[in-house]
Each structure stands twice: as structure tokens, then as C-alpha cells.
Coordinates of C-alpha atoms and ligand atoms in Angstrom, one line a residue:
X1 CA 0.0 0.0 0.0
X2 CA 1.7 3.9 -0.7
X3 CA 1.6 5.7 2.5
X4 CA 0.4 9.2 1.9
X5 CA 2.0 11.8 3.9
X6 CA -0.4 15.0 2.9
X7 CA 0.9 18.1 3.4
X8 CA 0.1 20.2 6.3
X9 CA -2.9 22.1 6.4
X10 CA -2.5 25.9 7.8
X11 CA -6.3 26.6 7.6
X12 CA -6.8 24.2 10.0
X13 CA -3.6 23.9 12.1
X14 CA -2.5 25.8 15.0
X15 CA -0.3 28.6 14.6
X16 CA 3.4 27.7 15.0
X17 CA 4.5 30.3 17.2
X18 CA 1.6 31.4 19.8
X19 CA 2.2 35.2 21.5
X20 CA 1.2 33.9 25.7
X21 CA 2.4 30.3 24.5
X22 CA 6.6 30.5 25.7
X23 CA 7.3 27.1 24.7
X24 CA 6.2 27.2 20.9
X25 CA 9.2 29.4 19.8
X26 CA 11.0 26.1 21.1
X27 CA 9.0 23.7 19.6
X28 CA 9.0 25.1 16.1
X29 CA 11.7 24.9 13.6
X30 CA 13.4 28.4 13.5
X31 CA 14.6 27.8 10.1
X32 CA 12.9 26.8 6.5
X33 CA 12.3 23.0 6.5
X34 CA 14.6 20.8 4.6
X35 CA 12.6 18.6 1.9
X36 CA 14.1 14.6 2.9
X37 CA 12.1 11.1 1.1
X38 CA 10.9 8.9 4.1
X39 CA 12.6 6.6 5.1
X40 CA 11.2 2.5 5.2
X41 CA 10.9 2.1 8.1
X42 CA 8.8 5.7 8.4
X43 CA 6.9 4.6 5.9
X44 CA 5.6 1.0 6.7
X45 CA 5.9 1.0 10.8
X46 CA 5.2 -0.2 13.3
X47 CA 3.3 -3.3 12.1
X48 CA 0.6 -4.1 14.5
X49 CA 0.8 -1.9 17.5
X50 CA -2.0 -3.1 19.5
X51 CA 0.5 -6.3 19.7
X52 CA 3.4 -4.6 20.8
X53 CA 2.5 -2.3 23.3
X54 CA 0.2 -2.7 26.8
X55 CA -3.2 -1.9 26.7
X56 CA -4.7 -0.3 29.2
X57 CA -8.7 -0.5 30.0
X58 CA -10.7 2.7 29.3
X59 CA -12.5 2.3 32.8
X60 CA -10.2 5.0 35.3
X61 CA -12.7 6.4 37.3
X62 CA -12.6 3.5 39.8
X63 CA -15.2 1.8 41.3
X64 CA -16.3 1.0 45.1
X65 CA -14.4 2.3 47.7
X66 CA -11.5 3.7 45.3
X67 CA -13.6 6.2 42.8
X68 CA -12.0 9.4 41.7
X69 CA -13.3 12.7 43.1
X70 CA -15.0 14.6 40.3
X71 CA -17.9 14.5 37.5
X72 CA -18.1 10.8 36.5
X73 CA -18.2 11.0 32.8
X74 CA -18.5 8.4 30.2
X75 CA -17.1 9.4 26.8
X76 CA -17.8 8.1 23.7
X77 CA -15.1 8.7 21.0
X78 CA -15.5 7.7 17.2
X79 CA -12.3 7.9 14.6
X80 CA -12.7 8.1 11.5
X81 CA -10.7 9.1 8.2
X82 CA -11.9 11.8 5.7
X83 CA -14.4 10.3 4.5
X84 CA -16.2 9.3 7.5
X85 CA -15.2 5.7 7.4
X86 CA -14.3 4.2 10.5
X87 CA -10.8 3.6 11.5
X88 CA -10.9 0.5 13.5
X89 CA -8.2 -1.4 15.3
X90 CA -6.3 1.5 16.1
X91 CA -4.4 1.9 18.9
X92 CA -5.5 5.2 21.0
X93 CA -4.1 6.7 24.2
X94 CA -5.4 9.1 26.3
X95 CA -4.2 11.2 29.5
X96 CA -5.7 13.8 31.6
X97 CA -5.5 15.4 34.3
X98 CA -7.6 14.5 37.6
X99 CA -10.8 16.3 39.2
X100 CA -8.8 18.8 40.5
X101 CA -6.6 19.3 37.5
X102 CA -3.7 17.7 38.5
X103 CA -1.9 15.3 36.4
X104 CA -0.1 12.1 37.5
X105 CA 3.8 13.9 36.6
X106 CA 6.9 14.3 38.5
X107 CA 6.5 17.6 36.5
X108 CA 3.4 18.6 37.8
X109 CA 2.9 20.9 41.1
X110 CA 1.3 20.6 44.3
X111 CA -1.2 23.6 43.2
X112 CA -3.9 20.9 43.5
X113 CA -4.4 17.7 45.3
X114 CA -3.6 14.4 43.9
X115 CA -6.0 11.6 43.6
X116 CA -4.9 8.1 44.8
X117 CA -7.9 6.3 43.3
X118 CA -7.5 8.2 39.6
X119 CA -4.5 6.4 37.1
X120 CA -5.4 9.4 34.5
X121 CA -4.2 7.3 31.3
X122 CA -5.8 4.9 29.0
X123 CA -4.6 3.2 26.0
X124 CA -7.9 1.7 24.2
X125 CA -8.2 0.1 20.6
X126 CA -10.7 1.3 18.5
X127 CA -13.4 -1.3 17.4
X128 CA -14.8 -2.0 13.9
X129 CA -16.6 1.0 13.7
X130 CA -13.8 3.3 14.7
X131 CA -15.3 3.1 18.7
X132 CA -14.4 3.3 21.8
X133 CA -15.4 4.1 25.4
X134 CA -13.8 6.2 28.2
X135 CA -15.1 5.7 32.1
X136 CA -13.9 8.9 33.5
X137 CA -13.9 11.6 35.3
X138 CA -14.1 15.4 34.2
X139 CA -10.3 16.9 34.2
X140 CA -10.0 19.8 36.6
X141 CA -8.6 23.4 35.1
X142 CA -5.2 24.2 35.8
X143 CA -2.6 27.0 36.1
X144 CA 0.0 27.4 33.2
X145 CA 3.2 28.0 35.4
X146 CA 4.9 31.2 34.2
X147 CA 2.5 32.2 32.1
X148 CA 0.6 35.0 34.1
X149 CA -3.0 33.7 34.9
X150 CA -2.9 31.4 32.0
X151 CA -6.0 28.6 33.1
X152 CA -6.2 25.4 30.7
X153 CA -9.8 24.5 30.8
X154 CA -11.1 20.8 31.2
X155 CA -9.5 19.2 28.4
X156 CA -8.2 15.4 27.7
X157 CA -5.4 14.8 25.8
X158 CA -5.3 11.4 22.6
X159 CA -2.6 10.1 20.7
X160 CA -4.1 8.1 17.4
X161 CA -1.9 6.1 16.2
X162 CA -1.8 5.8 11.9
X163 CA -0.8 3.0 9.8
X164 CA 2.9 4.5 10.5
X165 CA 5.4 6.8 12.4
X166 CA 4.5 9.5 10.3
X167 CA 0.9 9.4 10.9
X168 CA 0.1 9.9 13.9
X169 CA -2.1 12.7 15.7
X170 CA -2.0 13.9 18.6
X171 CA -4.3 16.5 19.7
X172 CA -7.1 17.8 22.8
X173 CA -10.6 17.5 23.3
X174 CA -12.6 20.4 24.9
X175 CA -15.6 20.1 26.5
X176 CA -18.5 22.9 25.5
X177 CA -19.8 25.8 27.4
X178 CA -16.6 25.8 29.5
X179 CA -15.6 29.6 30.1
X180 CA -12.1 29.2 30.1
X181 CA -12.2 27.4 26.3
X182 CA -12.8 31.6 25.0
X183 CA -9.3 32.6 26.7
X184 CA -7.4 29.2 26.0
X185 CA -4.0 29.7 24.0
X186 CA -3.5 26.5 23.0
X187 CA -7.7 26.1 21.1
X188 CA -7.6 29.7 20.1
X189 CA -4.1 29.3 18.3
X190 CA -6.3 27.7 15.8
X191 CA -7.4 30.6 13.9
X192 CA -11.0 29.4 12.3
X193 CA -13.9 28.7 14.6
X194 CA -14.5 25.8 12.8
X195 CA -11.5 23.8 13.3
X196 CA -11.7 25.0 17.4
X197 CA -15.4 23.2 17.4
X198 CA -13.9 20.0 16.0
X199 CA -12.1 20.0 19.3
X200 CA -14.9 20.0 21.5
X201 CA -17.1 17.6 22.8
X202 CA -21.1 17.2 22.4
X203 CA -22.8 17.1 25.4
X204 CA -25.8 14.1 25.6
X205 CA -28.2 14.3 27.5
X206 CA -28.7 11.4 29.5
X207 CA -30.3 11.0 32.8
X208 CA -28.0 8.4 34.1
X209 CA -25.4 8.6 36.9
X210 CA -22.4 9.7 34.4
X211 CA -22.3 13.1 32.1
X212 CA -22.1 11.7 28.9
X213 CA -19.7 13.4 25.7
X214 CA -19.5 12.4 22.0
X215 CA -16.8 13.5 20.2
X216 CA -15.3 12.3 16.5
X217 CA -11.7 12.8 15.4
X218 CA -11.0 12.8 12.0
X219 CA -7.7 11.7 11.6
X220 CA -6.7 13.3 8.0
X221 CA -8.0 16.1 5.1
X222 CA -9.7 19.4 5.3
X223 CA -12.0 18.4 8.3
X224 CA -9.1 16.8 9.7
X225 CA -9.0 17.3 13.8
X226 CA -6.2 19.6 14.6
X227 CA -2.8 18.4 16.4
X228 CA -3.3 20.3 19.5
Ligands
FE2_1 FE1 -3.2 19.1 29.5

């Protein structure tokens, strides 16, 4: 099969370098890109990831005596290519932080309480209809250290992994209505209000004992979910 590496798309990509966003001047090339062919390997790995690597179960709210403090939420996620076709049997991972917005890092800060009964990570394949389902509870808001009053709002964080190296996406989900999406550097790098609502999560009304979400990544073309 020839492994497509389309080209990036600006219209509905992040800006590179984000004014209130310090660490984008690092993380963006400084100088014009050089043009190289793929290698192989780049091209045609890895074969089979959901064999090679440890799954972990989507359920990491707890249950019993050990559930997570927070909004129980159950999240139903959907990839799909271009086209809308599913993309099943892929090999998704997802972290977050916990109820208070604190994430499970020796990087992260005391501001916030940890959560003994929260893992915060998942790493889920997607079924034959490009499915699956997180058990979870809703991420806290945290403070951006250095950055001045910079809040992330409630947001969960998915690595998709493509047919190779080269294809994979990794990018946020947003949940709606939160005030702190409108102020967000990170969503409101991406310049057209359509690509920011492709990051963000329907609400479904549902009556049950969990706040349920929908939310689709597309994993490629002009409707393609940005890497965030
Ligand atoms: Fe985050």
C-alpha cells in the first residue's frame, strides 16, 4: 500500500508560534524546513501496535471504595478518516488530568491535590466502527506556570496512532460551554472557529449517573482534527 504523507494544512492547524504560548518558539523549527524522502521504516511501521505495546482499560474512574473525586463522565469517542469511514483497530491513548486538575507527573505541582484512586491514562483500541469508550472523570482546570493567569480549561489529551510513524495525531478535546475554552491559548491558536469546534465535545443528555460526551476525530484532510 503507498503511505500518503499529505501536506500540512494551515487553515486548520495551529499557529506555530503562539504570543502567551513561551514554549512554541522552542518547539518550532526556526529555520525553513529541509525537503528529505521517508525513510522505510517511516513509511511501513510499526506493524501491529495493538501487539506490541500494553493496553490499558478505558474504565479509570474507579469503582467502590476507590472512585475518583469529580464529575463521572462516560465518553464516547469515534475515529474516523476523511471520508467518514471508520478507522478501527487502532491503537489510541489518552491522559488527563484528575478532578482537581492535577496530572499524575513528577512535572506537575502541588497547586492541586492528587488523587490516589485516579490512574489518569488509557490506552484503548478502537473497534470495527472506529469506537471506543472512556469511564472517566471530568479533568479539573489548571494554572500554566509562568504564564501569568494562563487557566487550561477541562480538556483530555489522545494520541491516534496511523498506519505509521509518520501518521500519527495527537491532539485535545474540549468540552463545550466551559468559560475558560474563549481565553485558552492553545484552542484559540487555531485561527477558524470551525476547526476549534472540532475539538470540542457534544454534550448528551442522559439521565443516568455519568455526564455523557461524544466527540469524532477525523484523523486526516480538510476536516481533519487539529494536532493540538
Ligand atoms: Fe493538559
Amino acid at each position: 500500500m503507498k503511505v500518503v504523507i499529505q501536506p500540512r494544512d494551515e487553515r486548520t492547524q495551529p499557529a506555530r508560534i503562539v504570543p502567551g504560548y513561551p514554549q512554541t518558539p522552542l518547539r518550532n523549527p526556526q529555520q525553513p524546513l529541509v525537503k528529505r524522502a521517508p525513510t522505510l521504516s517511516e513509511l511501513t511501521g510499526p506493524l501491529e501496535v495493538a501487539q506490541r505495546v500494553q493496553l490499558l482499560g478505558g474504565d479509570i474512574a474507579g469503582h467502590g471504595d476507590k472512585q475518583a473525586i469529580g464529575q463521572l463522565i462516560h465518553l464516547k469517542l469515534r475515529v474516523v478518516d476523511e471520508d467518514g469511514a471508520p478507522v478501527g483497530g487502532t491503537v489510541v491513548e489518552v491522559w488527563q488530568a484528575n478532578g482537581a486538575g492535577r496530572y499524575i507527573h513528577p512535572g506537575d505541582d502541588d497547586h492541586a491535590p492528587a488523587d490516589a484512586n485516579f490512574y489518569g491514562a488509557a490506552r484503548v483500541v478502537t473497534d470495527a466502527s472506529g469506537s471506543l469508550e472512556l469511564r472517566t472523570v471530568k479533568p479539573g482546570a489548571y494554572p500554566v506556570p509562568d504564564t501569568h493567569g494562563w487557566w487550561r480549561p477541562p480538556h483530555i489529551h489522545f494520541s491516534v496512532f496511523g498506519r505509521v510513524w509518520l501518521s500519527r495525531l495527537v491532539t485535545q478535546m474540549f468540552f463545550p460551554g466551559e468559560p475558560l475554552n474563549e481565553s485558552d491559548v492553545i484552542l484559540n491558536a487555531l485561527q477558524e472557529p470551525t476547526a476549534r469546534n472540532r475539538c470540542i465535545a457534544r454534550f448528551v443528555p442522559s439521565g443516568g449517573n455519568a455526564l455523557v460526551y461524544e466527540h469524532q476525530i477525523v484523523v486526516r484532510g480538510r476536516v481533519g482534527t487539529p494536532s493540538l
